[in-house]
Amino acid sequence: MITPQRRQRIEALLEQKQPDLQVLLDDVHDSRNISAVIRTCDAVGVLHFYYSRNSLDHVKTHRTVTQGAHRWLLKERIDYEKRAQFLRRKREEGMQILVTQLGEESRDFREIDYTLPTLLVLGNEKEGVSAEVAAEATHRVIIPMHGMVQSLNVSVAAALILYEAQRQRQAAGFYDRPQLDEARRQALMEEWIRRDSILRKSRGRIGQ
């Protein structure tokens, strides 16, 4: 069983999801950074979260960091060797590809129109986004820096950019009307209720 209040909360969550605001982490290594980005994705209504790793290692999430946010996203691992192909397919679907990268042609992240279908790509902590991935960008963006360092922690950068996207989309009314069609919302609703019920039952908190 699930309480009516819990069901209403999940339903409200789905009504504000932004299926055309997506995130890809390109070979980000630090599992706590990955977890922090997942938490921000949930906070702004991202539904699709992608990641690639130049390694076969399992990607761990820290529940103390995600606070359960990982359960409300659709997560997909992208084959490291097929990242460029994946991004090309996204462009063909009508999405703009934003890549965080320092360069002369890079634009201030606040200049971008995030009401357009958008896939944000962030690179790893040491090398940033790979050249192969950057080549697929519609826009390369930067967060202006006025100190000695040239970049922010990847999870902080993700939060700044995603909240600018949230600000623009909220002003445009995107959160006031469902962006997912009813059939898709219902399918996700039933799946998420099922998983939520199993998790709560395993903790002895079913129906609470």
XYZ file of C-alpha atoms in Angstrom:
208
model
C 0.000 0.000 0.000
C 0.964 3.606 -0.530
C -0.676 6.547 1.183
C -2.732 9.020 -0.880
C -0.321 11.756 0.198
C 2.686 9.838 -1.125
C 0.892 9.118 -4.389
C 0.010 12.788 -4.793
C 3.610 13.748 -4.165
C 4.881 11.389 -6.881
C 2.180 12.605 -9.253
C 3.177 16.234 -8.624
C 6.824 15.311 -9.220
C 5.989 13.836 -12.629
C 3.915 16.843 -13.616
C 6.996 19.061 -13.217
C 9.569 16.794 -14.862
C 11.417 18.350 -17.811
C 12.101 15.489 -20.247
C 13.896 17.767 -22.726
C 16.365 19.092 -20.143
C 18.986 16.354 -19.907
C 22.472 15.836 -18.479
C 25.472 13.756 -19.556
C 28.584 13.334 -17.412
C 31.570 12.609 -19.637
C 33.955 10.331 -17.736
C 33.455 11.992 -14.350
C 35.350 9.886 -11.810
C 34.431 11.094 -8.331
C 31.378 9.209 -7.119
C 30.441 11.978 -4.686
C 30.440 14.500 -7.517
C 28.234 12.184 -9.566
C 25.880 11.819 -6.610
C 25.718 15.589 -6.073
C 24.877 16.170 -9.748
C 22.109 13.560 -9.538
C 20.639 15.374 -6.542
C 20.633 18.688 -8.422
C 19.082 17.027 -11.474
C 16.180 15.836 -9.356
C 15.816 19.274 -7.758
C 15.271 21.044 -11.092
C 13.073 18.354 -12.640
C 15.562 16.593 -14.915
C 14.263 13.163 -15.919
C 17.041 11.748 -18.133
C 20.520 11.458 -16.630
C 23.318 9.919 -18.719
C 26.902 9.092 -17.873
C 29.892 7.508 -19.589
C 33.071 6.101 -18.102
C 36.365 5.114 -19.711
C 36.339 2.149 -17.384
C 34.259 -0.923 -16.717
C 34.055 -0.051 -13.035
C 30.632 0.153 -11.468
C 29.517 3.729 -10.846
C 28.651 4.094 -7.193
C 26.161 6.603 -5.821
C 26.285 7.802 -2.237
C 22.840 7.749 -0.704
C 23.912 10.170 1.984
C 24.603 12.633 -0.859
C 21.714 11.842 -3.201
C 19.190 11.616 -0.337
C 17.148 9.277 -2.536
C 17.193 11.563 -5.589
C 18.670 8.750 -7.708
C 15.324 6.927 -7.495
C 13.458 9.682 -9.352
C 15.644 9.865 -12.467
C 15.978 7.632 -15.504
C 19.693 6.817 -15.470
C 21.502 5.345 -18.463
C 25.136 4.481 -19.002
C 26.398 5.423 -22.471
C 29.096 3.301 -24.066
C 32.304 5.332 -23.841
C 33.217 4.592 -27.442
C 29.783 5.665 -28.682
C 29.477 9.030 -26.945
C 29.815 11.086 -30.119
C 27.264 8.895 -31.884
C 24.884 9.352 -28.949
C 25.250 13.143 -29.105
C 24.709 13.220 -32.850
C 21.500 11.287 -32.364
C 20.389 13.794 -29.742
C 21.054 16.648 -32.149
C 19.014 14.883 -34.804
C 16.180 14.697 -32.264
C 16.298 18.494 -32.048
C 18.334 19.015 -28.893
C 21.012 21.646 -28.476
C 24.210 20.199 -27.020
C 25.852 22.430 -24.405
C 29.399 21.549 -23.426
C 31.226 23.215 -20.561
C 34.641 24.131 -21.933
C 37.025 27.055 -21.574
C 37.856 28.660 -24.931
C 37.721 31.827 -27.002
C 34.434 30.798 -28.609
C 32.787 29.783 -25.356
C 29.717 31.756 -24.264
C 28.609 32.825 -20.821
C 26.213 30.083 -19.702
C 23.551 32.708 -18.933
C 23.366 33.727 -22.592
C 21.876 30.385 -23.638
C 18.160 29.840 -24.226
C 17.350 26.888 -21.976
C 13.714 26.808 -23.009
C 14.980 24.934 -26.058
C 15.460 21.157 -25.753
C 18.869 20.962 -24.083
C 21.448 18.324 -23.233
C 24.124 19.629 -20.854
C 27.484 17.828 -20.979
C 30.040 18.174 -18.185
C 33.502 16.651 -18.169
C 35.692 15.064 -15.558
C 37.519 16.793 -12.754
C 40.988 16.749 -14.318
C 40.670 17.002 -18.102
C 37.152 18.323 -18.606
C 35.085 17.294 -21.602
C 36.949 15.199 -24.170
C 37.769 16.673 -27.586
C 35.597 14.039 -29.232
C 32.579 15.124 -27.218
C 33.319 18.858 -27.521
C 33.303 18.511 -31.305
C 29.607 17.624 -31.140
C 28.631 20.759 -29.208
C 26.020 23.198 -30.430
C 27.412 25.707 -27.926
C 30.421 25.692 -25.643
C 29.731 27.500 -22.406
C 31.719 28.872 -19.504
C 30.983 30.091 -16.008
C 32.812 33.439 -15.634
C 35.622 33.245 -13.097
C 37.380 36.175 -11.397
C 39.870 34.343 -9.229
C 43.077 32.398 -9.729
C 41.356 29.128 -10.601
C 39.692 28.670 -13.993
C 36.940 26.235 -13.152
C 34.489 25.161 -10.472
C 33.888 21.719 -9.076
C 31.804 19.806 -11.615
C 28.859 19.406 -9.247
C 28.853 23.143 -8.483
C 29.049 23.970 -12.195
C 26.139 21.635 -12.895
C 24.057 23.284 -10.179
C 24.678 26.816 -11.469
C 23.820 25.960 -15.055
C 20.812 23.804 -14.235
C 19.342 26.465 -11.985
C 19.701 29.025 -14.763
C 17.804 26.569 -16.952
C 15.208 26.180 -14.194
C 14.850 29.963 -13.859
C 14.219 30.424 -17.568
C 11.822 27.497 -17.811
C 9.871 28.579 -14.764
C 9.499 32.102 -16.211
C 8.209 30.513 -19.424
C 5.634 28.435 -17.523
C 7.245 25.057 -18.183
C 6.653 23.915 -14.600
C 3.014 25.014 -14.654
C 1.927 22.385 -17.161
C 3.022 18.767 -17.633
C 5.819 18.287 -20.159
C 5.294 14.517 -20.241
C 2.196 13.181 -21.966
C -0.385 11.448 -19.786
C 0.478 7.931 -20.946
C 4.142 8.413 -20.103
C 3.304 9.960 -16.738
C 1.026 7.066 -15.844
C 3.615 4.463 -16.844
C 6.291 6.128 -14.744
C 3.833 6.644 -11.909
C 3.030 2.960 -11.614
C 6.679 1.929 -11.869
C 7.845 4.445 -9.291
C 5.038 3.594 -6.889
C 5.944 -0.086 -7.199
C 9.620 0.580 -6.469
C 8.832 3.025 -3.681
C 6.524 0.500 -2.028
C 9.162 -2.233 -2.205
C 11.800 0.055 -0.697
C 9.536 1.197 2.122
C 8.451 -2.352 2.862
C 12.084 -3.466 3.048
C 12.653 -0.732 5.659
C 9.551 -1.681 7.586
C 7.909 1.636 6.724
C 5.288 0.569 4.228
C 2.427 3.040 4.175
C 4.234 5.655 6.265
